[in-house]
């Protein structure tokens, strides 16, 4: 319909604008950041995914897409009125008929999150229109001290179920994806690692299958936004083989986090350089649809960051003092 027809039929023009406003409202209601992110280990408490982590962000996300990597040591059984206060209780399903506190006695924490989005391309691109995409994240965290007496250990495993249709691929045609959870439909292993804390909490070592965008090259304050650029940056994705070990991919490796002071820390890791082994002409997500290839034959990725944090909450053995200022972090790496 051209401009002349709009002028002749003003009710059509009004209807067009009403559709656009409705689309924007839908985006605001159904979109949410995908992954909960952390700042190098324990300096900042991992954000709870409303959503992963861990959460994605995510090229997560941005994130996380997943739940907190820290086991919940405060799980308690709830009374018969556990279904009261649906909007105020900590978890949607309460204590799951006693299952959650029963597992909590053995240091086991279960997390299940769903991120659902409806995004709409109002003009330009390949075609106008909207798409739905979603991400379900299941996560199990084990506190080894409670489980079998090994102090300072954490075991983490997470699985992704990616569904829906990608707006960027089918409607926009952009290199940078509109949402941090856009990926090929699949049910795949995401992370599988063991972390050991040493030196009274000053250092921790993580070994196993890891998605490095959960700790490296991210900004936790940007995890509130949907666009993937606020999570794992686009440039590394197109510079590294298979896009790098970032959502929805991960790679075998090891990372060390050491705190010189309560505010100054270094985060360093070494990982397989091509997590799926795909060549330039292949879709890396299709080469390893299950996330269980565990490739170690394609070079090495070294990565490191120096982190200086401000106004962070005191956690564990860290005493960052008190301040009325906003929390922040400076990174060099």
Coordinates of C-alpha atoms in Angstrom, one line a residue:
X1 CA 0.0 0.0 0.0
X2 CA 1.6 3.3 -1.1
X3 CA 1.3 6.7 0.6
X4 CA -1.5 7.9 -1.7
X5 CA -3.7 4.9 -0.7
X6 CA -2.8 5.7 3.0
X7 CA -4.1 9.2 2.6
X8 CA -7.3 8.0 0.9
X9 CA -7.9 5.3 3.6
X10 CA -6.7 6.8 6.9
X11 CA -8.1 3.9 9.0
X12 CA -5.6 1.6 7.3
X13 CA -2.7 3.9 8.2
X14 CA -3.9 4.0 11.8
X15 CA -4.2 0.2 11.9
X16 CA -0.7 -0.1 10.6
X17 CA 0.6 2.1 13.5
X18 CA -1.4 0.1 16.0
X19 CA 0.2 -3.1 14.8
X20 CA 3.6 -1.6 15.2
X21 CA 2.9 -0.4 18.7
X22 CA 1.5 -3.8 19.6
X23 CA 4.7 -5.5 18.3
X24 CA 6.9 -3.2 20.4
X25 CA 4.8 -4.0 23.5
X26 CA 5.1 -7.7 22.8
X27 CA 8.8 -7.4 22.6
X28 CA 8.9 -5.7 25.9
X29 CA 6.7 -8.3 27.6
X30 CA 8.2 -11.5 26.2
X31 CA 11.9 -10.6 25.9
X32 CA 14.3 -11.1 28.7
X33 CA 18.1 -11.5 29.0
X34 CA 19.3 -15.0 28.6
X35 CA 22.3 -15.9 30.7
X36 CA 23.3 -15.1 34.2
X37 CA 26.9 -14.0 34.2
X38 CA 29.7 -13.9 36.7
X39 CA 32.8 -11.7 37.3
X40 CA 35.7 -14.1 37.5
X41 CA 34.7 -16.6 40.1
X42 CA 33.4 -15.3 43.4
X43 CA 34.2 -11.5 43.3
X44 CA 30.6 -11.0 42.3
X45 CA 27.7 -13.3 43.1
X46 CA 26.4 -15.0 39.9
X47 CA 23.2 -13.4 38.7
X48 CA 20.2 -15.7 38.9
X49 CA 18.8 -16.5 35.5
X50 CA 15.1 -15.7 35.2
X51 CA 15.7 -16.8 32.8
X52 CA 19.9 -19.4 32.6
X53 CA 23.9 -17.4 33.1
X54 CA 24.0 -18.7 33.2
X55 CA 23.1 -17.7 32.4
X56 CA 24.2 -16.0 27.7
X57 CA 24.0 -13.3 28.2
X58 CA 23.7 -15.4 26.3
X59 CA 25.7 -15.4 23.4
X60 CA 24.8 -15.2 26.7
X61 CA 24.3 -13.4 27.1
X62 CA 24.2 -12.5 27.8
X63 CA 24.6 -14.6 29.1
X64 CA 22.7 -17.5 30.5
X65 CA 22.0 -18.6 29.2
X66 CA 21.9 -20.7 33.1
X67 CA 21.2 -20.7 36.7
X68 CA 23.8 -19.8 39.4
X69 CA 26.8 -22.1 39.5
X70 CA 26.9 -21.8 43.3
X71 CA 25.0 -24.5 45.2
X72 CA 22.2 -23.3 47.3
X73 CA 23.2 -24.0 50.9
X74 CA 20.0 -22.5 52.4
X75 CA 17.4 -24.9 51.1
X76 CA 14.7 -25.6 53.6
X77 CA 11.5 -27.6 53.5
X78 CA 8.3 -25.4 53.1
X79 CA 5.0 -26.0 54.8
X80 CA 1.8 -27.2 53.3
X81 CA 1.0 -23.6 52.2
X82 CA 4.0 -23.7 49.8
X83 CA 1.7 -22.7 46.9
X84 CA 0.8 -19.5 48.7
X85 CA 2.6 -16.3 47.6
X86 CA 3.3 -17.5 44.0
X87 CA 4.8 -14.1 43.0
X88 CA 6.9 -13.7 46.1
X89 CA 8.5 -17.1 46.8
X90 CA 12.1 -17.8 45.7
X91 CA 11.3 -20.6 43.3
X92 CA 8.2 -21.1 41.2
X93 CA 7.6 -24.8 42.2
X94 CA 8.4 -24.2 45.9
X95 CA 10.2 -27.1 47.5
X96 CA 8.8 -29.5 44.8
X97 CA 7.0 -31.7 47.4
X98 CA 10.1 -32.1 49.5
X99 CA 12.4 -33.0 46.7
X100 CA 14.4 -29.8 46.8
X101 CA 15.3 -29.9 50.5
X102 CA 15.9 -33.7 50.3
X103 CA 18.6 -33.2 47.6
X104 CA 19.9 -30.1 49.4
X105 CA 21.0 -32.3 52.3
X106 CA 23.4 -33.9 49.9
X107 CA 24.6 -30.6 48.4
X108 CA 22.6 -31.0 45.2
X109 CA 20.8 -27.9 43.7
X110 CA 18.5 -28.2 40.7
X111 CA 17.7 -25.2 38.5
X112 CA 15.3 -25.1 35.5
X113 CA 14.7 -21.8 33.6
X114 CA 12.9 -20.8 30.5
X115 CA 13.5 -17.7 28.4
X116 CA 10.8 -17.0 25.7
X117 CA 10.9 -14.1 23.3
X118 CA 8.8 -12.6 20.6
X119 CA 10.7 -10.2 18.3
X120 CA 9.4 -8.3 15.3
X121 CA 11.1 -6.7 12.3
X122 CA 9.0 -3.7 11.5
X123 CA 10.8 -2.5 8.4
X124 CA 13.7 -3.4 6.1
X125 CA 15.7 -6.6 6.1
X126 CA 14.6 -9.8 4.3
X127 CA 11.0 -9.4 5.3
X128 CA 8.7 -7.8 7.9
X129 CA 7.1 -9.9 10.6
X130 CA 7.8 -11.5 13.9
X131 CA 9.2 -14.8 15.3
X132 CA 9.2 -16.6 18.6
X133 CA 12.3 -18.2 20.0
X134 CA 13.0 -19.8 23.3
X135 CA 15.7 -21.4 25.5
X136 CA 15.2 -23.9 28.3
X137 CA 18.1 -24.5 30.6
X138 CA 18.5 -27.3 33.1
X139 CA 21.3 -27.1 35.6
X140 CA 22.6 -29.3 38.4
X141 CA 25.1 -28.0 40.9
X142 CA 26.8 -30.3 43.5
X143 CA 28.5 -29.0 46.7
X144 CA 31.2 -31.7 47.2
X145 CA 31.6 -30.9 50.9
X146 CA 28.0 -31.8 51.6
X147 CA 28.0 -34.6 49.0
X148 CA 31.1 -36.5 50.1
X149 CA 33.2 -34.4 52.4
X150 CA 35.5 -32.6 49.9
X151 CA 35.7 -29.0 51.0
X152 CA 35.7 -26.2 48.4
X153 CA 34.6 -28.3 45.5
X154 CA 31.7 -27.6 43.1
X155 CA 30.5 -29.8 40.2
X156 CA 28.3 -28.3 37.5
X157 CA 26.4 -29.7 34.5
X158 CA 24.0 -27.8 32.3
X159 CA 21.8 -28.7 29.3
X160 CA 20.2 -26.4 26.8
X161 CA 17.0 -27.0 24.8
X162 CA 16.9 -24.4 22.1
X163 CA 13.6 -23.9 20.2
X164 CA 11.8 -21.5 17.9
X165 CA 12.7 -19.5 14.9
X166 CA 15.6 -16.9 14.6
X167 CA 14.5 -13.4 13.7
X168 CA 18.0 -12.5 12.4
X169 CA 18.3 -15.4 10.1
X170 CA 14.8 -15.4 8.6
X171 CA 13.6 -11.8 8.8
X172 CA 16.5 -9.4 9.2
X173 CA 19.5 -11.0 7.5
X174 CA 22.1 -9.4 9.9
X175 CA 25.4 -10.8 10.9
X176 CA 24.9 -9.7 14.5
X177 CA 21.9 -11.5 16.0
X178 CA 19.0 -9.6 17.4
X179 CA 18.8 -11.8 20.5
X180 CA 21.4 -13.4 22.6
X181 CA 19.6 -16.8 22.6
X182 CA 19.4 -17.2 18.9
X183 CA 20.9 -20.5 17.8
X184 CA 20.1 -23.7 15.9
X185 CA 17.2 -25.8 17.4
X186 CA 18.8 -28.5 19.4
X187 CA 19.0 -30.2 22.8
X188 CA 22.7 -30.1 23.8
X189 CA 25.1 -30.4 26.6
X190 CA 26.4 -27.0 27.5
X191 CA 28.8 -27.1 30.4
X192 CA 30.3 -29.9 32.4
X193 CA 33.1 -28.9 34.8
X194 CA 34.5 -29.3 38.3
X195 CA 35.8 -26.3 40.3
X196 CA 38.1 -26.4 43.4
X197 CA 38.6 -23.5 45.7
X198 CA 42.0 -23.1 47.3
X199 CA 44.0 -20.8 49.6
X200 CA 41.0 -19.8 51.8
X201 CA 39.0 -18.8 48.8
X202 CA 41.7 -16.6 47.2
X203 CA 42.1 -19.0 44.2
X204 CA 39.9 -21.4 42.3
X205 CA 40.6 -23.7 39.4
X206 CA 37.9 -24.9 37.0
X207 CA 38.4 -28.0 34.7
X208 CA 36.2 -29.4 32.0
X209 CA 33.8 -28.3 29.3
X210 CA 33.2 -24.6 29.6
X211 CA 31.5 -21.8 27.8
X212 CA 33.9 -19.0 28.3
X213 CA 31.5 -16.1 27.6
X214 CA 30.2 -16.8 31.1
X215 CA 33.3 -15.2 32.6
X216 CA 35.5 -13.7 29.9
X217 CA 34.8 -10.6 27.8
X218 CA 31.4 -9.8 29.3
X219 CA 29.8 -7.0 31.3
X220 CA 27.3 -8.1 33.9
X221 CA 25.6 -4.7 33.9
X222 CA 24.6 -5.3 30.3
X223 CA 23.0 -8.7 30.9
X224 CA 19.6 -6.9 31.2
X225 CA 19.6 -6.2 27.4
X226 CA 18.4 -8.6 24.7
X227 CA 20.7 -7.9 21.8
X228 CA 23.7 -10.3 21.5
X229 CA 26.2 -7.5 21.3
X230 CA 25.7 -6.9 25.0
X231 CA 27.1 -10.3 25.7
X232 CA 29.9 -12.2 23.9
X233 CA 31.1 -9.6 21.3
X234 CA 30.5 -10.2 17.6
X235 CA 34.1 -9.6 16.4
X236 CA 35.5 -12.6 18.3
X237 CA 32.7 -14.8 17.1
X238 CA 33.7 -14.2 13.5
X239 CA 37.4 -14.3 14.1
X240 CA 37.6 -17.6 16.1
X241 CA 37.1 -21.0 14.6
X242 CA 33.5 -22.2 15.2
X243 CA 32.8 -18.7 16.7
X244 CA 34.7 -19.5 19.8
X245 CA 33.6 -21.6 22.9
X246 CA 30.7 -19.3 23.6
X247 CA 26.9 -19.9 23.7
X248 CA 25.6 -22.3 22.6
X249 CA 29.0 -24.0 22.3
X250 CA 31.6 -24.8 24.9
X251 CA 35.1 -26.3 24.9
X252 CA 37.4 -28.5 27.0
X253 CA 39.9 -26.5 29.0
X254 CA 41.1 -25.1 32.3
X255 CA 40.8 -21.7 33.9
X256 CA 42.4 -20.2 37.0
X257 CA 41.0 -17.3 39.0
X258 CA 43.3 -15.6 41.6
X259 CA 42.5 -12.6 43.8
X260 CA 45.5 -10.5 44.8
X261 CA 43.3 -8.3 47.0
X262 CA 39.6 -8.2 47.6
X263 CA 39.2 -5.9 44.6
X264 CA 42.0 -6.9 42.2
X265 CA 42.0 -10.3 40.5
X266 CA 43.3 -12.1 37.4
X267 CA 41.3 -14.6 35.3
X268 CA 43.2 -16.8 32.9
X269 CA 42.3 -19.9 30.9
X270 CA 43.5 -22.3 28.2
X271 CA 40.9 -24.1 25.9
X272 CA 40.7 -26.0 22.7
X273 CA 40.9 -23.6 19.8
X274 CA 38.0 -25.1 17.8
X275 CA 35.4 -26.6 20.0
X276 CA 33.6 -28.5 17.3
X277 CA 36.4 -29.1 14.8
X278 CA 34.3 -27.6 12.0
X279 CA 36.0 -26.0 9.0
X280 CA 35.1 -22.6 7.5
X281 CA 32.5 -24.1 5.2
X282 CA 30.6 -25.9 7.9
X283 CA 28.0 -24.8 10.4
X284 CA 29.7 -25.5 13.8
X285 CA 26.4 -26.0 15.6
X286 CA 25.4 -28.7 13.1
X287 CA 28.8 -30.5 13.3
X288 CA 28.2 -31.0 17.0
X289 CA 24.5 -30.9 17.6
X290 CA 24.7 -32.7 21.0
X291 CA 27.6 -30.8 22.5
X292 CA 29.4 -34.0 23.3
X293 CA 32.2 -34.0 20.7
X294 CA 34.9 -33.0 23.3
X295 CA 37.3 -31.9 20.7
X296 CA 41.1 -31.5 21.5
X297 CA 42.6 -31.6 18.1
X298 CA 42.5 -28.1 16.7
X299 CA 44.9 -25.8 18.3
X300 CA 44.8 -23.9 21.6
X301 CA 43.0 -20.7 22.8
X302 CA 44.7 -18.7 25.5
X303 CA 42.7 -15.9 27.2
X304 CA 43.2 -13.7 30.2
X305 CA 41.8 -10.7 32.0
X306 CA 43.0 -8.4 34.8
X307 CA 39.9 -7.3 36.8
X308 CA 39.5 -4.4 39.2
X309 CA 36.1 -4.3 41.0
X310 CA 34.4 -1.4 42.9
X311 CA 31.6 -1.5 45.5
X312 CA 31.0 -5.2 45.2
X313 CA 29.0 -7.0 47.9
X314 CA 31.1 -8.9 50.5
X315 CA 30.9 -12.7 49.8
X316 CA 32.6 -15.7 51.4
X317 CA 36.0 -14.6 52.7
X318 CA 35.9 -11.3 50.7
X319 CA 35.4 -8.1 52.7
X320 CA 35.0 -5.3 50.2
X321 CA 33.8 -2.8 52.8
X322 CA 30.7 -0.6 52.5
X323 CA 30.0 2.0 50.0
X324 CA 27.0 4.0 48.7
X325 CA 28.4 4.0 45.2
X326 CA 27.3 1.8 42.3
X327 CA 29.1 -1.5 41.7
X328 CA 31.4 -1.7 38.7
X329 CA 34.4 -3.5 37.2
X330 CA 37.4 -2.5 35.1
X331 CA 38.8 -5.2 32.8
X332 CA 42.1 -5.4 30.9
X333 CA 42.8 -8.4 28.7

